[in-house]
Coordinates of C-alpha atoms in Angstrom, one line a residue:
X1 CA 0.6 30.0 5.8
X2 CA 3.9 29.1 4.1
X3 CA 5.9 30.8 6.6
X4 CA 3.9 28.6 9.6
X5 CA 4.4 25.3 7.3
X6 CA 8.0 25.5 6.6
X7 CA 8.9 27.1 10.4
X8 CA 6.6 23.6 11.6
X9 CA 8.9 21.2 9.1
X10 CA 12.1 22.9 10.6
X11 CA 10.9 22.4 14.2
X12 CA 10.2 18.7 13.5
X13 CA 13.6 17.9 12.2
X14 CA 15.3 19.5 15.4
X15 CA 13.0 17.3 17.2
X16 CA 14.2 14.6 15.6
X17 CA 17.8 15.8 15.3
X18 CA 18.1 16.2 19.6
X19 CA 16.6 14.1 22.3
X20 CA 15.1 17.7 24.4
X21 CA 14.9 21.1 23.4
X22 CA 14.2 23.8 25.8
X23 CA 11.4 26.4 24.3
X24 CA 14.0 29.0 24.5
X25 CA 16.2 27.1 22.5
X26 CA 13.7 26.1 19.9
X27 CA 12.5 30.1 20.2
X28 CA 16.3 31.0 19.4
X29 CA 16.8 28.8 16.3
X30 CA 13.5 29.7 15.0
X31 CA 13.2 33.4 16.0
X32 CA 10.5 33.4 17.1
X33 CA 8.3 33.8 20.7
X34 CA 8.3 31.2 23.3
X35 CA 4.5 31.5 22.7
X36 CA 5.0 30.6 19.0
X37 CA 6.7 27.5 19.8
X38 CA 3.9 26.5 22.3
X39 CA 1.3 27.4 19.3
X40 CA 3.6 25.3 16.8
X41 CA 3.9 22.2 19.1
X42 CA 0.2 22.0 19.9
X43 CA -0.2 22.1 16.1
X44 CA 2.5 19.6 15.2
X45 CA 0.5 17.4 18.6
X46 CA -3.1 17.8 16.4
X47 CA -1.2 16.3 12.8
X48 CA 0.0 12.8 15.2
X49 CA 3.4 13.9 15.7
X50 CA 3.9 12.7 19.8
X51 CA 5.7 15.5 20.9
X52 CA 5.8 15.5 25.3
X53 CA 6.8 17.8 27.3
X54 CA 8.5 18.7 30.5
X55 CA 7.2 21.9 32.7
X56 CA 9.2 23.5 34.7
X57 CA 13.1 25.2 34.6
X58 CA 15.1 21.8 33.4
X59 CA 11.8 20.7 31.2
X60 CA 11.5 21.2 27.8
X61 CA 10.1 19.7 24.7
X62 CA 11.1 15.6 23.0
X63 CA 9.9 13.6 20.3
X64 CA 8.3 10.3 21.5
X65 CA 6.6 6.7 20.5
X66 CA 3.0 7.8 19.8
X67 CA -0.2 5.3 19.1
X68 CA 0.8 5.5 15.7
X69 CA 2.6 6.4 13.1
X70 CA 2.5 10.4 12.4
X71 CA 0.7 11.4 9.2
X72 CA 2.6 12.7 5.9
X73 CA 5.5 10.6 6.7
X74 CA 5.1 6.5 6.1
X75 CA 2.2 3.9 6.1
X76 CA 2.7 1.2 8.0
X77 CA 4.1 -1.2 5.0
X78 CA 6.0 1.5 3.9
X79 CA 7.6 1.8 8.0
X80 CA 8.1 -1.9 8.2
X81 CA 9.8 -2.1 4.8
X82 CA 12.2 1.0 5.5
X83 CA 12.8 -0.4 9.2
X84 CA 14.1 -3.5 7.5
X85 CA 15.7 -2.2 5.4
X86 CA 17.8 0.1 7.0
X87 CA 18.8 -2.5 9.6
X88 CA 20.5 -4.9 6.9
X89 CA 22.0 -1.7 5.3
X90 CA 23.5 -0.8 9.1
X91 CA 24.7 -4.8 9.4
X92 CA 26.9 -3.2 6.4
X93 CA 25.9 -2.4 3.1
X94 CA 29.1 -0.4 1.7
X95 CA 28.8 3.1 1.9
X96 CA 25.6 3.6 3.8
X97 CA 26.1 2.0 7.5
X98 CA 26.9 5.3 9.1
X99 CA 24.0 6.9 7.5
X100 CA 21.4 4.0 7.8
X101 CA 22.2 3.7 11.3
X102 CA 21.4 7.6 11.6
X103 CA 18.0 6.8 9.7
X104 CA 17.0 3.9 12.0
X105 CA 17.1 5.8 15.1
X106 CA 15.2 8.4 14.0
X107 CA 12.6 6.0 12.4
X108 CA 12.4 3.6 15.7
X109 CA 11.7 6.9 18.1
X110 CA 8.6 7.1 17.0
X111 CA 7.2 3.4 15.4
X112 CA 4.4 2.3 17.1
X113 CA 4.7 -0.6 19.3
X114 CA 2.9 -3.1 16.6
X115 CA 5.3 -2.1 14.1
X116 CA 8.2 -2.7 16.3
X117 CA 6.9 -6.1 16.9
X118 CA 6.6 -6.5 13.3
X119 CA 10.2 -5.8 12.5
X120 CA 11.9 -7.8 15.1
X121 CA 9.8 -10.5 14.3
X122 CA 11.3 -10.1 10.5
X123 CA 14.7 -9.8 11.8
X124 CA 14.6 -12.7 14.2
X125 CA 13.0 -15.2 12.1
X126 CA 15.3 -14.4 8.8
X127 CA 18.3 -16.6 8.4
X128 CA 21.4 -15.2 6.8
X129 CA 23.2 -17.6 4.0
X130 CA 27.0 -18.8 5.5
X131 CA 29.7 -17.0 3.9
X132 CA 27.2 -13.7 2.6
X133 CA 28.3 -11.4 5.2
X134 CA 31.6 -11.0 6.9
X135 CA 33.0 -9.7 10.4
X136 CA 31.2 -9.9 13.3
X137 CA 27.4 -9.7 14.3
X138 CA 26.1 -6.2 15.4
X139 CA 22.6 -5.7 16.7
X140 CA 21.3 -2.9 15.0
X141 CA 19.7 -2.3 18.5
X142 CA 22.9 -2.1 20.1
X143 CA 23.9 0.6 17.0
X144 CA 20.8 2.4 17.0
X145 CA 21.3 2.8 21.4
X146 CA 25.1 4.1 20.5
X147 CA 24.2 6.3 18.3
X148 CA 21.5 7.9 20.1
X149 CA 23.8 8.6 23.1
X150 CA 26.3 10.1 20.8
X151 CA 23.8 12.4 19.3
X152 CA 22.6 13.4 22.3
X153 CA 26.3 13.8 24.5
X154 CA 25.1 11.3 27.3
X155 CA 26.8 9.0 29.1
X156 CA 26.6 5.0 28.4
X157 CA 26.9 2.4 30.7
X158 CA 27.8 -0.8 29.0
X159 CA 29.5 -4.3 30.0
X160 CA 32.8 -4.9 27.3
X161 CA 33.6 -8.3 26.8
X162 CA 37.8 -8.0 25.3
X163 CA 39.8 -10.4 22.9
X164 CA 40.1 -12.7 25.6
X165 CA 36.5 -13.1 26.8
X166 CA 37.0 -11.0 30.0
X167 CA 34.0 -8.4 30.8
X168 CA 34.5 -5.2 32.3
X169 CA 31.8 -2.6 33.1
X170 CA 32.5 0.9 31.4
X171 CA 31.3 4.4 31.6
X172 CA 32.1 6.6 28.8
X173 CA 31.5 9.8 26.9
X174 CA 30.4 8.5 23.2
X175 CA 31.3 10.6 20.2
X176 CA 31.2 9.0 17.3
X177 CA 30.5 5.2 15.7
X178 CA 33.1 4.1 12.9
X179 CA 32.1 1.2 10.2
X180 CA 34.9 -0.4 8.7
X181 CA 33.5 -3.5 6.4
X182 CA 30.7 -5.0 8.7
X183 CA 32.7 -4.0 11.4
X184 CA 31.9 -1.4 13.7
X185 CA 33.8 0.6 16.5
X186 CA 32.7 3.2 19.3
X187 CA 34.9 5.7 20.1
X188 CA 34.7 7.1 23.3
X189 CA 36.0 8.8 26.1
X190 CA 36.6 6.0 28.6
X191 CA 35.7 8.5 32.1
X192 CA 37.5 5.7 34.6
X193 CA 40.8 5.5 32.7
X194 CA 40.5 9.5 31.9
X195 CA 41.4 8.4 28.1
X196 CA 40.4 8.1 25.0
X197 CA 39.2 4.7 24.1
X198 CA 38.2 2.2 20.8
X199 CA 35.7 -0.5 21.5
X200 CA 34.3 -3.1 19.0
X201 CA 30.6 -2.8 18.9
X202 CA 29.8 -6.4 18.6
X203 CA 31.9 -6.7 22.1
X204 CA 29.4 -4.2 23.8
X205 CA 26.0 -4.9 26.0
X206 CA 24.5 -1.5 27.0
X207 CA 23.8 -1.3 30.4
X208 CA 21.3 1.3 31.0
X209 CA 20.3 3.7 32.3
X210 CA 22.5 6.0 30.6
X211 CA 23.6 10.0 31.7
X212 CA 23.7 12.0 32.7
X213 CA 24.7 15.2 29.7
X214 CA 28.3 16.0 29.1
X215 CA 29.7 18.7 27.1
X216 CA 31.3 16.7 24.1
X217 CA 34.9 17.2 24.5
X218 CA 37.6 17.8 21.4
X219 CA 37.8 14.5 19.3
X220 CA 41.8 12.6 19.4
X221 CA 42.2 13.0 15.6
X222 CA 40.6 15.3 13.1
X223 CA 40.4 12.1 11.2
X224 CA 38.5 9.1 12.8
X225 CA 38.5 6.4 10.3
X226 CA 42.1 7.3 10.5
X227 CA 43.1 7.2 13.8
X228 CA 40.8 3.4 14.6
X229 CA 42.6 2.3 11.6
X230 CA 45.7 3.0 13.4
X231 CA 44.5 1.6 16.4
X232 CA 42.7 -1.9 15.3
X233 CA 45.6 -2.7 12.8
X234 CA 49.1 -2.3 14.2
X235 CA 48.6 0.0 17.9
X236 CA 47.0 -3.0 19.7
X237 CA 49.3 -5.5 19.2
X238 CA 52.3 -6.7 20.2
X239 CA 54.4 -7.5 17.3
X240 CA 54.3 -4.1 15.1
X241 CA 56.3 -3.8 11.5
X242 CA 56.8 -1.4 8.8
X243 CA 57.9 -2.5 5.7
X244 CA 58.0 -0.8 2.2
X245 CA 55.5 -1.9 -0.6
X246 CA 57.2 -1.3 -3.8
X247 CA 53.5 -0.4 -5.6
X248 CA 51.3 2.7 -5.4
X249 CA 49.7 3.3 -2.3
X250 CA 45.7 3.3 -4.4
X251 CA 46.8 -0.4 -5.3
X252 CA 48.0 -1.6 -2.0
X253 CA 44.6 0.4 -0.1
X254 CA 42.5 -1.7 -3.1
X255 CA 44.0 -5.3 -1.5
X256 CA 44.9 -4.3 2.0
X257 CA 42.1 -3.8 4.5
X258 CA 42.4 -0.6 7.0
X259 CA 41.1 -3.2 9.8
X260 CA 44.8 -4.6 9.1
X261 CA 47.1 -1.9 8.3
X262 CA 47.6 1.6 7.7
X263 CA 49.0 2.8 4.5
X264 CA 51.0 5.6 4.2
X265 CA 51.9 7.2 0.4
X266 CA 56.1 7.4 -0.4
X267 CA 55.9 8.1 -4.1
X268 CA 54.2 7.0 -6.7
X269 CA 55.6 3.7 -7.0
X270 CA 55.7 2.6 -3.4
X271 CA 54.0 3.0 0.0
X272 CA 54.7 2.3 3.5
X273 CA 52.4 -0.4 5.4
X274 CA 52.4 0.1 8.9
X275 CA 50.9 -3.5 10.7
X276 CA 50.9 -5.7 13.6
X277 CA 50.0 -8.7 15.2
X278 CA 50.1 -10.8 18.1
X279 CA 53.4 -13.1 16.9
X280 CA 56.2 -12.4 14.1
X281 CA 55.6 -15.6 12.7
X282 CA 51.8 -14.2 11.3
X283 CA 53.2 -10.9 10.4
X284 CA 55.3 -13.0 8.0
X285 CA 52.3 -14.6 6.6
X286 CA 49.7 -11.3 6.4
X287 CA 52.8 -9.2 4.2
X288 CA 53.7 -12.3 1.8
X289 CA 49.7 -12.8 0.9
X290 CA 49.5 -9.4 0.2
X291 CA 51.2 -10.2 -3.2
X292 CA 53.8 -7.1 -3.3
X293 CA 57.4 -6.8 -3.0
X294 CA 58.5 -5.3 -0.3
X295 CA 61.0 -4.4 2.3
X296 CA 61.3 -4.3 5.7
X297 CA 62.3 -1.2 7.8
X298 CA 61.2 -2.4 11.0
X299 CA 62.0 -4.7 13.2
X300 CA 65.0 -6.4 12.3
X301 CA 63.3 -9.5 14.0
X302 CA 61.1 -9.5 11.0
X303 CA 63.5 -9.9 8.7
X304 CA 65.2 -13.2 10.5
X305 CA 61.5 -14.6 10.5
X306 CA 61.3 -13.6 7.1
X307 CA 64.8 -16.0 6.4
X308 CA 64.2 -19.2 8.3
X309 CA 60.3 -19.4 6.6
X310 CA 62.3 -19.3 3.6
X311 CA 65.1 -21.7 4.5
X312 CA 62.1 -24.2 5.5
X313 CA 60.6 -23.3 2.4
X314 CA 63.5 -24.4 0.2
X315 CA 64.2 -27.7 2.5
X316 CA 59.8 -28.7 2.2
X317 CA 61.4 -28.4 -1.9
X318 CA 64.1 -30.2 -1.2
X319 CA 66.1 -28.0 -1.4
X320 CA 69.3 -26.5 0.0
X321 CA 68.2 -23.3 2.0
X322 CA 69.6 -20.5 0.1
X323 CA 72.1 -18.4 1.0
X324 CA 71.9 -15.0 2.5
X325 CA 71.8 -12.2 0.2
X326 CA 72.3 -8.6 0.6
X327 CA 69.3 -6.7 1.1
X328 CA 68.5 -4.5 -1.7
X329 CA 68.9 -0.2 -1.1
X330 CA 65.6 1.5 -1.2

């Protein structure tokens, strides 16, 4: 009886974990008979759970929306209060998005339609306070949708609206969904440009239906919050600098956002900040607020920007603008 409980609990979370198993896939990861897993399912079908299935070759076995919500799991306060719950934790509670986001999907596959009604009604009718969230607005819809087709290696459809308002339709191969302080990026393999690809969630409207199956292909970088760092901050943009911060690299990550710049360890006294943006005359601005001393390597254009602010500086005084002086050695 132990054996059949713990084998049912273990074919419920790869139910969960995967949008369709076939029976001889759920047979191979239990060990067990194809007959089992029939048995199991009709027993898992008798406790609430809405398990449907598929006959034939291609068919197999998913977790569904049911009439309501499967015993042993939540009441329906209890779903409604974790639903919301997780939502404001995937609009970016440090820490958490990534796995709240995970937890929502789950938890919305199978809430009954009452309870969904319930929770968008929550969600549409709360007002946030100004200034007690930043970046941009994500639909935890929109999150849960991505990270259901990235779970399950299908294709999304989706219209992409860019910096400059412009839409364009795209069809990709989603793999994984980065959060960066209430900020959230896809990436994906973009299958009409035959590249990899970073999209801004908020910029996304999901455009389904979605598939069919790929076979998820080898990520661009080992590390992902890496490599969008790279991307968002300095890649996009015209204008791209390197200068050297002349303070640890764990002080300039505490004041310098990855959504801005990349920071790259020296020594222990200094760091390298790698940045960009879409004119010199801003670059100027985001390296001086940071606070640190510095030193550009790159461009040399910087460093003339870098002068005349200065020179206007000193006359807004008025003052003489001072004269050049040698740069200091590293």
């Amino acid at each position: 009886m132990l054996e059949t409980s713990a084998r049912l609990l273990r074919l419920l979370s790869l139910l969960q974990a995967h949008r369709e198993w076939s029976g001889a896939d759920l047979a191979d990861r239990l060990a067990v008979t194809p007959r089992t897993v029939r048995r199991d399912i009709d027993r898992l079908r008798e406790l609430g759970y809405p398990v449907h299935s598929t006959p034939g070759t291609a068919g197999g076995y998913r977790l569904g929306a049911g009439a309501q919500l499967p015993p042993l799991l939540l009441d329906d306060e209890e779903a409604v209060a974790v639903a919301v719950g997780l939502r404001q934790a995937a609009g970016g509670v440090e820490g958490i998005e990534e796995t709240s986001v995970r937890a929502l999907a789950k938890l919305e596959q199978v809430l009954p339609d009452r309870l969904r009604r319930r929770v968008s009604a929550l969600s549409s009718f709360t007002v946030p306070m100004p200034g007690a969230a930043r970046g941009p607005g994500v639909d935890p819809a929109v999150l849960t949708e991505l990270a259901s087709a990235c779970r399950d290696a299908q294709r999304l459809r989706f219209e992409y609206r860019d910096h400059g308002g412009a839409v364009t339709r795209r069809t990709v191969e989603p793999h994984r969904l980065v959060a960066a302080q209430r900020r959230w990026y896809l990436v994906a393999w973009d299958v009409d440009r035959d590249d990899w690809r970073t999209y801004r969630a908020d910029r996304i409207t999901p455009t389904p239906p979605h598939g069919p199956r790929f076979t998820p292909r080898r990520p661009p970088a080992d590390d992902l919050a890496a490599y969008v760092s790279r991307g968002v901050s300095h890649a996009v943009y015209r204008e791209r600098a390197t200068v050297l911060l002349r303070v640890p690299a764990e002080r300039a990550a505490e004041r310098i956002s990855p959504l801005v710049g990349v920071v790259e360890p020296v020594d222990e006294h200094s760091c390298l900040l790698h940045t960009g943006a879409h004119v010199l005359d801003a670059l100027v601005v985001h390296i001086a607020l940071t606070g640190f001393d510095f030193e550009v390597r790159e461009p040399a254009e910087l460093g003339q920007h870098i002068r005349a602010l200065r020179d206007r500086l000193d006359r807004s005084l008025g003052h003489d603008p001072a004269p050049d002086r040698p740069r200091p050695g590293p």
